[in-house]
Short mmCIF file of C-alpha atoms in Angstrom, two decimals:
data_model
loop_
_atom_site.label_atom_id
_atom_site.label_comp_id
_atom_site.label_asym_id
_atom_site.label_seq_id
_atom_site.Cartn_x
_atom_site.Cartn_y
_atom_site.Cartn_z
CA MET E 1 7.83 -16.04 -15.43
CA LYS E 2 8.44 -12.32 -15.77
CA THR E 3 10.68 -10.29 -13.45
CA ILE E 4 8.96 -8.00 -10.93
CA GLY E 5 10.60 -4.68 -10.06
CA LEU E 6 10.00 -3.29 -6.58
CA ILE E 7 10.60 0.20 -5.21
CA GLY E 8 10.89 -0.40 -1.48
CA GLY E 9 12.11 1.10 1.76
CA MET E 10 8.93 3.06 2.59
CA SER E 11 9.23 1.53 5.12
CA TRP E 12 11.48 -1.52 5.05
CA GLU E 13 9.17 -3.06 7.68
CA SER E 14 6.55 -3.58 5.00
CA SER E 15 8.91 -3.91 2.03
CA LYS E 16 10.37 -7.11 3.46
CA LEU E 17 6.85 -8.56 3.42
CA TYR E 18 6.56 -7.92 -0.32
CA TYR E 19 9.45 -10.33 -0.87
CA GLU E 20 7.74 -12.92 1.32
CA PHE E 21 4.35 -12.42 -0.36
CA LEU E 22 5.83 -12.79 -3.87
CA ASN E 23 7.70 -15.94 -3.05
CA THR E 24 4.93 -17.67 -1.11
CA LYS E 25 2.51 -16.88 -3.96
CA ALA E 26 4.97 -18.29 -6.51
CA LYS E 27 5.19 -21.49 -4.49
CA ASP E 28 1.40 -21.67 -4.11
CA LEU E 29 0.86 -21.24 -7.85
CA LEU E 30 3.72 -23.35 -9.16
CA GLY E 31 4.65 -25.73 -6.36
CA GLY E 32 8.01 -27.40 -6.00
CA SER E 33 10.95 -25.14 -5.31
CA HIS E 34 9.65 -22.22 -7.37
CA SER E 35 10.28 -18.66 -6.18
CA ALA E 36 9.70 -15.20 -7.62
CA LYS E 37 11.98 -13.44 -10.07
CA CYS E 38 12.27 -9.94 -8.64
CA ILE E 39 14.54 -6.92 -8.27
CA MET E 40 14.23 -4.37 -5.46
CA ILE E 41 15.58 -0.86 -5.14
CA SER E 42 15.23 0.34 -1.56
CA VAL E 43 15.33 4.05 -0.79
CA ASP E 44 16.30 5.87 2.41
CA PHE E 45 12.96 6.50 4.08
CA GLU E 46 14.33 9.35 6.20
CA GLU E 47 14.73 11.41 3.03
CA ILE E 48 11.28 10.50 1.73
CA GLU E 49 9.64 11.26 5.07
CA ARG E 50 11.35 14.66 5.27
CA LEU E 51 10.21 15.61 1.76
CA THR E 52 6.69 14.33 2.51
CA PHE E 53 6.24 16.63 5.49
CA LYS E 54 7.71 19.52 3.50
CA GLY E 55 5.09 18.83 0.84
CA ASP E 56 7.80 18.52 -1.81
CA TRP E 57 6.01 15.86 -3.82
CA ALA E 58 7.87 16.79 -7.01
CA ALA E 59 11.20 15.87 -5.39
CA ILE E 60 9.74 12.56 -4.22
CA GLY E 61 8.33 11.97 -7.70
CA ASN E 62 11.74 12.46 -9.28
CA LEU E 63 13.33 10.04 -6.81
CA MET E 64 10.69 7.44 -7.62
CA LYS E 65 11.14 8.06 -11.35
CA GLN E 66 14.87 7.43 -11.09
CA ALA E 67 14.29 4.26 -9.08
CA ALA E 68 11.80 2.97 -11.65
CA LEU E 69 14.17 3.69 -14.53
CA LYS E 70 16.93 1.77 -12.73
CA LEU E 71 14.58 -1.19 -12.35
CA GLU E 72 13.72 -1.10 -16.04
CA ARG E 73 17.39 -0.96 -17.01
CA ALA E 74 18.08 -3.85 -14.65
CA GLY E 75 15.60 -6.05 -16.52
CA ALA E 76 12.31 -5.66 -14.65
CA ASP E 77 9.18 -6.38 -16.69
CA ILE E 78 6.78 -4.55 -14.38
CA VAL E 79 7.17 -2.01 -11.54
CA LEU E 80 5.49 -1.95 -8.13
CA LEU E 81 5.74 0.90 -5.63
CA CYS E 82 5.73 -0.83 -2.23
CA THR E 83 3.80 1.84 -0.34
CA ASN E 84 0.34 3.39 -0.45
CA THR E 85 0.99 7.07 0.30
CA ILE E 86 3.70 7.65 -2.30
CA HIS E 87 1.28 6.53 -5.03
CA LEU E 88 0.26 10.18 -4.86
CA ILE E 89 3.08 10.80 -7.35
CA SER E 90 2.82 7.46 -9.20
CA HIS E 91 2.42 9.31 -12.51
CA TYR E 92 6.10 10.21 -12.30
CA ILE E 93 6.76 6.48 -12.58
CA SER E 94 4.15 5.46 -15.13
CA ASP E 95 5.00 8.38 -17.42
CA SER E 96 8.72 7.61 -17.44
CA ILE E 97 8.95 3.87 -18.07
CA SER E 98 8.01 1.71 -21.04
CA ILE E 99 7.05 -1.31 -18.92
CA PRO E 100 3.77 -1.65 -16.99
CA PHE E 101 3.23 0.00 -13.60
CA LEU E 102 0.82 -1.83 -11.28
CA HIS E 103 -1.12 0.62 -9.10
CA ILE E 104 -1.91 -0.54 -5.56
CA ALA E 105 -5.39 1.04 -5.54
CA THR E 106 -6.30 -0.87 -8.70
CA THR E 107 -5.38 -4.25 -7.25
CA THR E 108 -7.15 -3.35 -4.00
CA GLY E 109 -10.29 -2.35 -5.89
CA GLN E 110 -10.26 -5.63 -7.80
CA SER E 111 -10.02 -7.58 -4.55
CA ILE E 112 -12.93 -5.69 -2.97
CA GLN E 113 -15.02 -6.14 -6.10
CA LYS E 114 -14.47 -9.91 -6.01
CA GLN E 115 -16.01 -9.99 -2.54
CA GLY E 116 -19.03 -8.02 -3.72
CA LEU E 117 -18.67 -5.19 -1.21
CA LYS E 118 -20.00 -1.73 -1.97
CA LYS E 119 -19.06 0.45 1.02
CA VAL E 120 -15.61 0.20 2.58
CA ALA E 121 -13.55 2.14 5.09
CA LEU E 122 -10.08 3.45 4.23
CA LEU E 123 -7.31 3.78 6.81
CA GLY E 124 -3.85 5.12 6.08
CA THR E 125 -1.81 8.28 6.40
CA LYS E 126 -3.67 11.59 6.27
CA PHE E 127 -2.36 11.97 2.71
CA THR E 128 -4.01 8.71 1.67
CA MET E 129 -7.25 9.38 3.53
CA GLU E 130 -7.65 13.06 2.62
CA LYS E 131 -6.31 13.38 -0.93
CA ASP E 132 -8.09 11.79 -3.88
CA PHE E 133 -5.23 9.95 -5.60
CA TYR E 134 -6.38 6.69 -3.99
CA THR E 135 -10.12 7.09 -3.56
CA LYS E 136 -10.74 8.30 -7.12
CA THR E 137 -9.56 4.95 -8.46
CA LEU E 138 -11.81 3.06 -6.06
CA VAL E 139 -14.82 5.29 -6.78
CA ASN E 140 -14.42 5.82 -10.52
CA ASP E 141 -13.13 2.40 -11.57
CA PHE E 142 -14.92 0.15 -9.07
CA ASN E 143 -18.00 2.18 -8.07
CA LEU E 144 -17.19 1.90 -4.37
CA GLU E 145 -18.35 4.17 -1.57
CA ILE E 146 -15.41 5.10 0.65
CA VAL E 147 -15.67 6.22 4.28
CA THR E 148 -12.80 7.58 6.34
CA PRO E 149 -12.43 8.40 10.06
CA ASN E 150 -13.29 11.82 11.45
CA THR E 151 -10.62 14.51 11.68
CA ASN E 152 -9.40 13.54 15.14
CA ASP E 153 -9.26 9.84 14.33
CA ARG E 154 -7.44 10.49 11.06
CA GLN E 155 -4.75 12.27 13.06
CA ILE E 156 -4.54 9.34 15.49
CA VAL E 157 -4.03 6.85 12.65
CA HIS E 158 -1.54 9.13 10.92
CA ASP E 159 0.52 9.60 14.10
CA ILE E 160 0.57 5.87 14.87
CA ILE E 161 1.88 5.17 11.37
CA TYR E 162 4.67 7.76 11.36
CA ASN E 163 5.64 7.71 15.04
CA GLU E 164 5.45 3.97 15.58
CA LEU E 165 4.77 1.58 12.71
CA VAL E 166 7.39 2.79 10.21
CA LYS E 167 9.90 2.61 13.08
CA GLY E 168 9.04 -1.01 13.83
CA GLN E 169 6.99 -0.28 16.96
CA PHE E 170 3.76 -2.26 17.23
CA THR E 171 2.00 -1.81 20.58
CA ASN E 172 -1.23 -3.23 21.93
CA ALA E 173 -2.39 0.28 22.91
CA SER E 174 -2.18 1.48 19.30
CA LYS E 175 -3.78 -1.74 18.09
CA GLN E 176 -6.79 -1.13 20.32
CA LYS E 177 -7.09 2.47 19.11
CA ILE E 178 -7.19 1.32 15.48
CA ILE E 179 -9.72 -1.41 16.27
CA THR E 180 -11.97 1.15 17.98
CA ILE E 181 -11.80 3.43 14.93
CA ILE E 182 -12.63 0.52 12.61
CA LYS E 183 -15.65 -0.39 14.75
CA GLN E 184 -16.91 3.20 14.52
CA LEU E 185 -16.62 3.04 10.72
CA GLN E 186 -18.39 -0.30 10.74
CA ASN E 187 -21.24 1.37 12.64
CA GLN E 188 -21.39 3.89 9.77
CA GLY E 189 -22.05 1.04 7.34
CA ALA E 190 -18.57 0.00 6.26
CA GLN E 191 -18.69 -3.60 5.03
CA GLY E 192 -14.93 -3.94 4.98
CA VAL E 193 -11.77 -1.95 5.72
CA ILE E 194 -8.82 -1.15 3.48
CA LEU E 195 -5.59 -1.20 5.46
CA GLY E 196 -4.22 1.49 3.19
CA CYS E 197 -0.83 1.71 4.83
CA THR E 198 1.40 -1.27 4.18
CA GLU E 199 2.45 -1.43 7.87
CA LEU E 200 -1.10 -1.56 9.27
CA PRO E 201 -1.61 -5.31 8.65
CA ILE E 202 1.44 -5.96 10.84
CA LEU E 203 -0.52 -4.31 13.69
CA ILE E 204 -4.05 -5.48 12.85
CA SER E 205 -4.84 -9.06 11.84
CA GLU E 206 -7.97 -10.37 10.14
CA THR E 207 -9.11 -11.96 13.40
CA ASP E 208 -9.03 -8.67 15.31
CA ILE E 209 -12.10 -7.23 13.57
CA ASP E 210 -15.56 -8.38 12.49
CA ILE E 211 -15.48 -7.19 8.86
CA PRO E 212 -13.19 -8.20 5.98
CA SER E 213 -9.86 -6.39 5.91
CA PHE E 214 -7.80 -5.76 2.80
CA ASP E 215 -4.03 -6.05 3.21
CA THR E 216 -3.02 -3.79 0.34
CA GLY E 217 0.61 -4.90 0.23
CA LYS E 218 -0.27 -8.59 0.08
CA ILE E 219 -2.96 -7.98 -2.55
CA HIS E 220 -0.50 -5.88 -4.59
CA ALA E 221 2.26 -8.50 -4.45
CA HIS E 222 -0.04 -11.42 -5.21
CA SER E 223 -1.52 -9.60 -8.21
CA ALA E 224 1.99 -8.93 -9.51
CA MET E 225 2.94 -12.59 -9.17
CA GLU E 226 -0.17 -13.64 -11.07
CA TRP E 227 0.65 -11.08 -13.78
CA SER E 228 4.20 -12.42 -13.94
CA LEU E 229 2.96 -15.90 -14.78
CA GLN E 230 0.12 -14.90 -17.10
CA ASN E 231 2.39 -12.73 -19.23
#
């Protein structure tokens, strides 16, 4: 089993689930008392959030680079960035380390492809929904058609994520808003929905909607555990 390096804290609400996902997958695959070999560096999300809204992606990239290098020096064999949005600067990580970097959009695309879907909705922060760092992987590598909410609904999702979910607030009112947005995207032909913010699956469960949902954090962690055993 290889050692999985995790850059967490964005937010810790979802990062704690990565640890659970890795260990439950290790037990599922190996049985007995097996658990995952992993190392996590957790950043201060307040700093990351402030830089995000300033648009200082280079500063965030350098912070992520330093975190990844620390993981490599600590003995990690692969690096995961435990967030969707900050993959916008994932090249700072992949260009600076000599060990593999597992991109969350790649593992998500593989999962969608296995289910044979062609048109999927993407929910996340405005950065994830509006910039192409995520969708270009899904479109170019997996030939998927991606649909996102309208401008007003994108703002609603974005605000729920930053004002509530990353702060550990999960309300039924926000849940119903997200479900309504997903149903509208389903009416536009979406066969499934990517929960492209690692906190969204805490709010929305598979049973809340009528189309397949893709928990990007769980998919990411499970793929890393499989890689750990195969390599």
